[in-house]
Amino acid sequence: MHDRPMRYCLITADGSITFDTGTLVHIQGLLDRDSVGETGTEFLNSLHPVTAYYWVPYYEDRRRMNKVANGMYWELSAPVPRADDEDDDREPEEYDPEDRKIKMRGPVAFTNRHDWGLTPDQENTLRQAHETASRRLRARGWL
């Protein structure tokens, strides 16, 4: 299964965005895995089942913070409002805005491993989130 190509989005630490097709092993190789560690995944509430896929070293991570990917995560991880349903007697889910703050470093790939590749709509949403995050970071002088 790891040799099956899929469409993905890569955000480098300098904030550039590219879309390409590659195997999971190829994508893992792009994640700047210079140290012992493991891959991490963060689900995006408003773009499920797309995840932010990144490398987490076991030791101190000296790589540059990926501000744009973190901003994209902020944009796309907002809670999805529940449709008003009179028969739905469940309590609203607890939500802590601090959960949307994340500190991914180095390159970050946005992947859809459930459907084995991003759809055109998901790509468009990622492009929009990239533009929004980049614009906000530039306005604050952080990019």
PDB file of C-alpha atoms in Angstrom:
ATOM      1  CA  MET A   1       0.000   0.000   0.000  1.00  0.00           C
ATOM      2  CA  HIS A   2       2.937   2.399   0.668  1.00  0.00           C
ATOM      3  CA  ASP A   3       3.919   2.259  -3.017  1.00  0.00           C
ATOM      4  CA  ARG A   4       0.569   3.568  -4.276  1.00  0.00           C
ATOM      5  CA  PRO A   5       0.895   7.174  -5.540  1.00  0.00           C
ATOM      6  CA  MET A   6      -1.367   9.861  -4.135  1.00  0.00           C
ATOM      7  CA  ARG A   7      -1.888  13.585  -4.612  1.00  0.00           C
ATOM      8  CA  TYR A   8      -0.514  15.774  -1.782  1.00  0.00           C
ATOM      9  CA  CYS A   9       0.238  19.390  -0.873  1.00  0.00           C
ATOM     10  CA  LEU A  10       3.654  20.359   0.511  1.00  0.00           C
ATOM     11  CA  ILE A  11       4.299  23.537   2.492  1.00  0.00           C
ATOM     12  CA  THR A  12       7.991  24.286   3.038  1.00  0.00           C
ATOM     13  CA  ALA A  13       9.264  26.187   6.076  1.00  0.00           C
ATOM     14  CA  ASP A  14       9.651  29.330   3.944  1.00  0.00           C
ATOM     15  CA  GLY A  15       5.910  29.167   3.171  1.00  0.00           C
ATOM     16  CA  SER A  16       5.922  28.000  -0.438  1.00  0.00           C
ATOM     17  CA  ILE A  17       3.162  25.661  -1.589  1.00  0.00           C
ATOM     18  CA  THR A  18       3.358  22.877  -4.172  1.00  0.00           C
ATOM     19  CA  PHE A  19       1.047  20.076  -5.219  1.00  0.00           C
ATOM     20  CA  ASP A  20       2.404  16.819  -6.573  1.00  0.00           C
ATOM     21  CA  THR A  21       1.813  13.084  -6.731  1.00  0.00           C
ATOM     22  CA  GLY A  22       4.005  10.568  -4.945  1.00  0.00           C
ATOM     23  CA  THR A  23       4.048   7.476  -2.790  1.00  0.00           C
ATOM     24  CA  LEU A  24       3.819   7.677   0.988  1.00  0.00           C
ATOM     25  CA  VAL A  25       7.516   6.763   1.204  1.00  0.00           C
ATOM     26  CA  HIS A  26       8.330   9.651  -1.172  1.00  0.00           C
ATOM     27  CA  ILE A  27       6.238  12.079   0.910  1.00  0.00           C
ATOM     28  CA  GLN A  28       7.900  10.891   4.122  1.00  0.00           C
ATOM     29  CA  GLY A  29      11.272  11.589   2.481  1.00  0.00           C
ATOM     30  CA  LEU A  30      10.230  15.212   1.928  1.00  0.00           C
ATOM     31  CA  LEU A  31       9.550  15.790   5.619  1.00  0.00           C
ATOM     32  CA  ASP A  32      13.143  16.698   6.526  1.00  0.00           C
ATOM     33  CA  ARG A  33      13.791  13.535   8.529  1.00  0.00           C
ATOM     34  CA  ASP A  34      17.391  14.282   9.532  1.00  0.00           C
ATOM     35  CA  SER A  35      17.030  12.911  13.036  1.00  0.00           C
ATOM     36  CA  VAL A  36      15.553  10.001  14.930  1.00  0.00           C
ATOM     37  CA  GLY A  37      11.833  10.539  15.399  1.00  0.00           C
ATOM     38  CA  GLU A  38       8.409   9.762  14.015  1.00  0.00           C
ATOM     39  CA  THR A  39       5.755  11.222  11.763  1.00  0.00           C
ATOM     40  CA  GLY A  40       2.898  13.164  13.296  1.00  0.00           C
ATOM     41  CA  THR A  41      -0.579  13.736  11.905  1.00  0.00           C
ATOM     42  CA  GLU A  42      -3.170  16.343  12.798  1.00  0.00           C
ATOM     43  CA  PHE A  43      -6.722  16.068  11.459  1.00  0.00           C
ATOM     44  CA  LEU A  44      -8.394  19.133   9.976  1.00  0.00           C
ATOM     45  CA  ASN A  45     -11.955  19.407  11.276  1.00  0.00           C
ATOM     46  CA  SER A  46     -13.297  21.361   8.326  1.00  0.00           C
ATOM     47  CA  LEU A  47     -11.472  19.296   5.680  1.00  0.00           C
ATOM     48  CA  HIS A  48     -11.812  15.738   7.003  1.00  0.00           C
ATOM     49  CA  PRO A  49     -10.154  13.313   6.178  1.00  0.00           C
ATOM     50  CA  VAL A  50      -7.215  15.544   5.175  1.00  0.00           C
ATOM     51  CA  THR A  51      -4.383  15.649   7.707  1.00  0.00           C
ATOM     52  CA  ALA A  52      -1.265  17.715   8.279  1.00  0.00           C
ATOM     53  CA  TYR A  53       1.591  15.198   8.097  1.00  0.00           C
ATOM     54  CA  TYR A  54       4.990  16.176   9.546  1.00  0.00           C
ATOM     55  CA  TRP A  55       8.188  14.916  11.191  1.00  0.00           C
ATOM     56  CA  VAL A  56       8.653  15.008  14.985  1.00  0.00           C
ATOM     57  CA  PRO A  57      12.220  14.378  16.177  1.00  0.00           C
ATOM     58  CA  TYR A  58      12.682  12.637  19.514  1.00  0.00           C
ATOM     59  CA  TYR A  59      15.276  15.217  20.509  1.00  0.00           C
ATOM     60  CA  GLU A  60      15.468  19.017  20.283  1.00  0.00           C
ATOM     61  CA  ASP A  61      14.094  20.262  16.979  1.00  0.00           C
ATOM     62  CA  ARG A  62      16.213  23.102  15.603  1.00  0.00           C
ATOM     63  CA  ARG A  63      14.349  23.331  12.303  1.00  0.00           C
ATOM     64  CA  ARG A  64      12.533  26.493  11.314  1.00  0.00           C
ATOM     65  CA  MET A  65       8.905  26.863  12.459  1.00  0.00           C
ATOM     66  CA  ASN A  66       6.513  26.359   9.537  1.00  0.00           C
ATOM     67  CA  LYS A  67       4.376  29.428  10.200  1.00  0.00           C
ATOM     68  CA  VAL A  68       2.302  29.076   7.031  1.00  0.00           C
ATOM     69  CA  ALA A  69       1.427  25.407   7.626  1.00  0.00           C
ATOM     70  CA  ASN A  70       0.588  26.243  11.248  1.00  0.00           C
ATOM     71  CA  GLY A  71      -1.635  29.081  10.005  1.00  0.00           C
ATOM     72  CA  MET A  72      -3.317  26.770   7.524  1.00  0.00           C
ATOM     73  CA  TYR A  73      -3.950  24.319  10.352  1.00  0.00           C
ATOM     74  CA  TRP A  74      -5.535  27.158  12.363  1.00  0.00           C
ATOM     75  CA  GLU A  75      -7.793  28.040   9.418  1.00  0.00           C
ATOM     76  CA  LEU A  76      -8.860  24.459   8.742  1.00  0.00           C
ATOM     77  CA  SER A  77      -9.162  23.080  12.263  1.00  0.00           C
ATOM     78  CA  ALA A  78     -12.062  25.205  13.449  1.00  0.00           C
ATOM     79  CA  PRO A  79     -14.928  23.144  14.831  1.00  0.00           C
ATOM     80  CA  VAL A  80     -17.519  22.247  12.237  1.00  0.00           C
ATOM     81  CA  PRO A  81     -20.925  23.557  13.329  1.00  0.00           C
ATOM     82  CA  ARG A  82     -23.518  20.882  13.843  1.00  0.00           C
ATOM     83  CA  ALA A  83     -26.645  21.123  11.720  1.00  0.00           C
ATOM     84  CA  ASP A  84     -29.740  22.080  13.678  1.00  0.00           C
ATOM     85  CA  ASP A  85     -31.581  18.848  14.154  1.00  0.00           C
ATOM     86  CA  GLU A  86     -34.547  18.705  16.475  1.00  0.00           C
ATOM     87  CA  ASP A  87     -33.927  15.010  17.091  1.00  0.00           C
ATOM     88  CA  ASP A  88     -30.315  15.602  18.099  1.00  0.00           C
ATOM     89  CA  ASP A  89     -30.275  15.765  21.890  1.00  0.00           C
ATOM     90  CA  ARG A  90     -26.498  15.450  22.222  1.00  0.00           C
ATOM     91  CA  GLU A  91     -24.613  18.119  24.117  1.00  0.00           C
ATOM     92  CA  PRO A  92     -22.390  20.352  21.966  1.00  0.00           C
ATOM     93  CA  GLU A  93     -18.789  19.176  21.920  1.00  0.00           C
ATOM     94  CA  GLU A  94     -16.437  20.965  24.285  1.00  0.00           C
ATOM     95  CA  TYR A  95     -13.944  23.048  22.357  1.00  0.00           C
ATOM     96  CA  ASP A  96     -10.772  24.769  23.494  1.00  0.00           C
ATOM     97  CA  PRO A  97      -9.370  27.329  20.995  1.00  0.00           C
ATOM     98  CA  GLU A  98      -5.878  26.571  22.323  1.00  0.00           C
ATOM     99  CA  ASP A  99      -6.167  23.170  20.601  1.00  0.00           C
ATOM    100  CA  ARG A 100      -5.921  24.986  17.265  1.00  0.00           C
ATOM    101  CA  LYS A 101      -2.449  26.326  18.100  1.00  0.00           C
ATOM    102  CA  ILE A 102       0.207  23.983  16.835  1.00  0.00           C
ATOM    103  CA  LYS A 103       3.954  24.288  16.252  1.00  0.00           C
ATOM    104  CA  MET A 104       4.950  22.138  13.297  1.00  0.00           C
ATOM    105  CA  ARG A 105       8.519  22.598  12.066  1.00  0.00           C
ATOM    106  CA  GLY A 106      10.124  21.918   8.712  1.00  0.00           C
ATOM    107  CA  PRO A 107       8.122  20.793   5.676  1.00  0.00           C
ATOM    108  CA  VAL A 108       4.503  19.786   6.211  1.00  0.00           C
ATOM    109  CA  ALA A 109       2.494  17.650   3.788  1.00  0.00           C
ATOM    110  CA  PHE A 110      -1.289  17.818   3.667  1.00  0.00           C
ATOM    111  CA  THR A 111      -2.519  14.380   2.658  1.00  0.00           C
ATOM    112  CA  ASN A 112      -5.725  12.416   2.325  1.00  0.00           C
ATOM    113  CA  ARG A 113      -4.701   8.847   3.051  1.00  0.00           C
ATOM    114  CA  HIS A 114      -8.314   7.755   3.511  1.00  0.00           C
ATOM    115  CA  ASP A 115      -9.143   8.362  -0.157  1.00  0.00           C
ATOM    116  CA  TRP A 116      -5.491   7.978  -1.192  1.00  0.00           C
ATOM    117  CA  GLY A 117      -5.006  11.478  -2.523  1.00  0.00           C
ATOM    118  CA  LEU A 118      -6.384  14.993  -2.406  1.00  0.00           C
ATOM    119  CA  THR A 119      -9.455  15.815  -4.467  1.00  0.00           C
ATOM    120  CA  PRO A 120      -9.582  18.973  -6.631  1.00  0.00           C
ATOM    121  CA  ASP A 121     -11.951  20.574  -4.079  1.00  0.00           C
ATOM    122  CA  GLN A 122      -9.545  19.786  -1.232  1.00  0.00           C
ATOM    123  CA  GLU A 123      -6.685  21.274  -3.249  1.00  0.00           C
ATOM    124  CA  ASN A 124      -8.680  24.477  -3.775  1.00  0.00           C
ATOM    125  CA  THR A 125      -9.476  24.687  -0.063  1.00  0.00           C
ATOM    126  CA  LEU A 126      -5.779  24.219   0.783  1.00  0.00           C
ATOM    127  CA  ARG A 127      -4.810  26.959  -1.717  1.00  0.00           C
ATOM    128  CA  GLN A 128      -7.325  29.325  -0.110  1.00  0.00           C
ATOM    129  CA  ALA A 129      -6.102  28.478   3.400  1.00  0.00           C
ATOM    130  CA  HIS A 130      -2.507  29.045   2.243  1.00  0.00           C
ATOM    131  CA  GLU A 131      -3.398  32.459   0.846  1.00  0.00           C
ATOM    132  CA  THR A 132      -5.312  33.449   3.991  1.00  0.00           C
ATOM    133  CA  ALA A 133      -2.547  32.269   6.345  1.00  0.00           C
ATOM    134  CA  SER A 134       0.175  33.949   4.249  1.00  0.00           C
ATOM    135  CA  ARG A 135      -1.756  37.233   4.091  1.00  0.00           C
ATOM    136  CA  ARG A 136      -2.282  37.251   7.888  1.00  0.00           C
ATOM    137  CA  LEU A 137       1.366  36.466   8.585  1.00  0.00           C
ATOM    138  CA  ARG A 138       2.596  39.179   6.194  1.00  0.00           C
ATOM    139  CA  ALA A 139       0.220  41.722   7.779  1.00  0.00           C
ATOM    140  CA  ARG A 140       1.793  40.994  11.179  1.00  0.00           C
ATOM    141  CA  GLY A 141       5.335  41.102   9.789  1.00  0.00           C
ATOM    142  CA  TRP A 142       5.892  37.438  10.615  1.00  0.00           C
ATOM    143  CA  LEU A 143       6.540  36.353   7.037  1.00  0.00           C
TER     144      LEU A 143
END
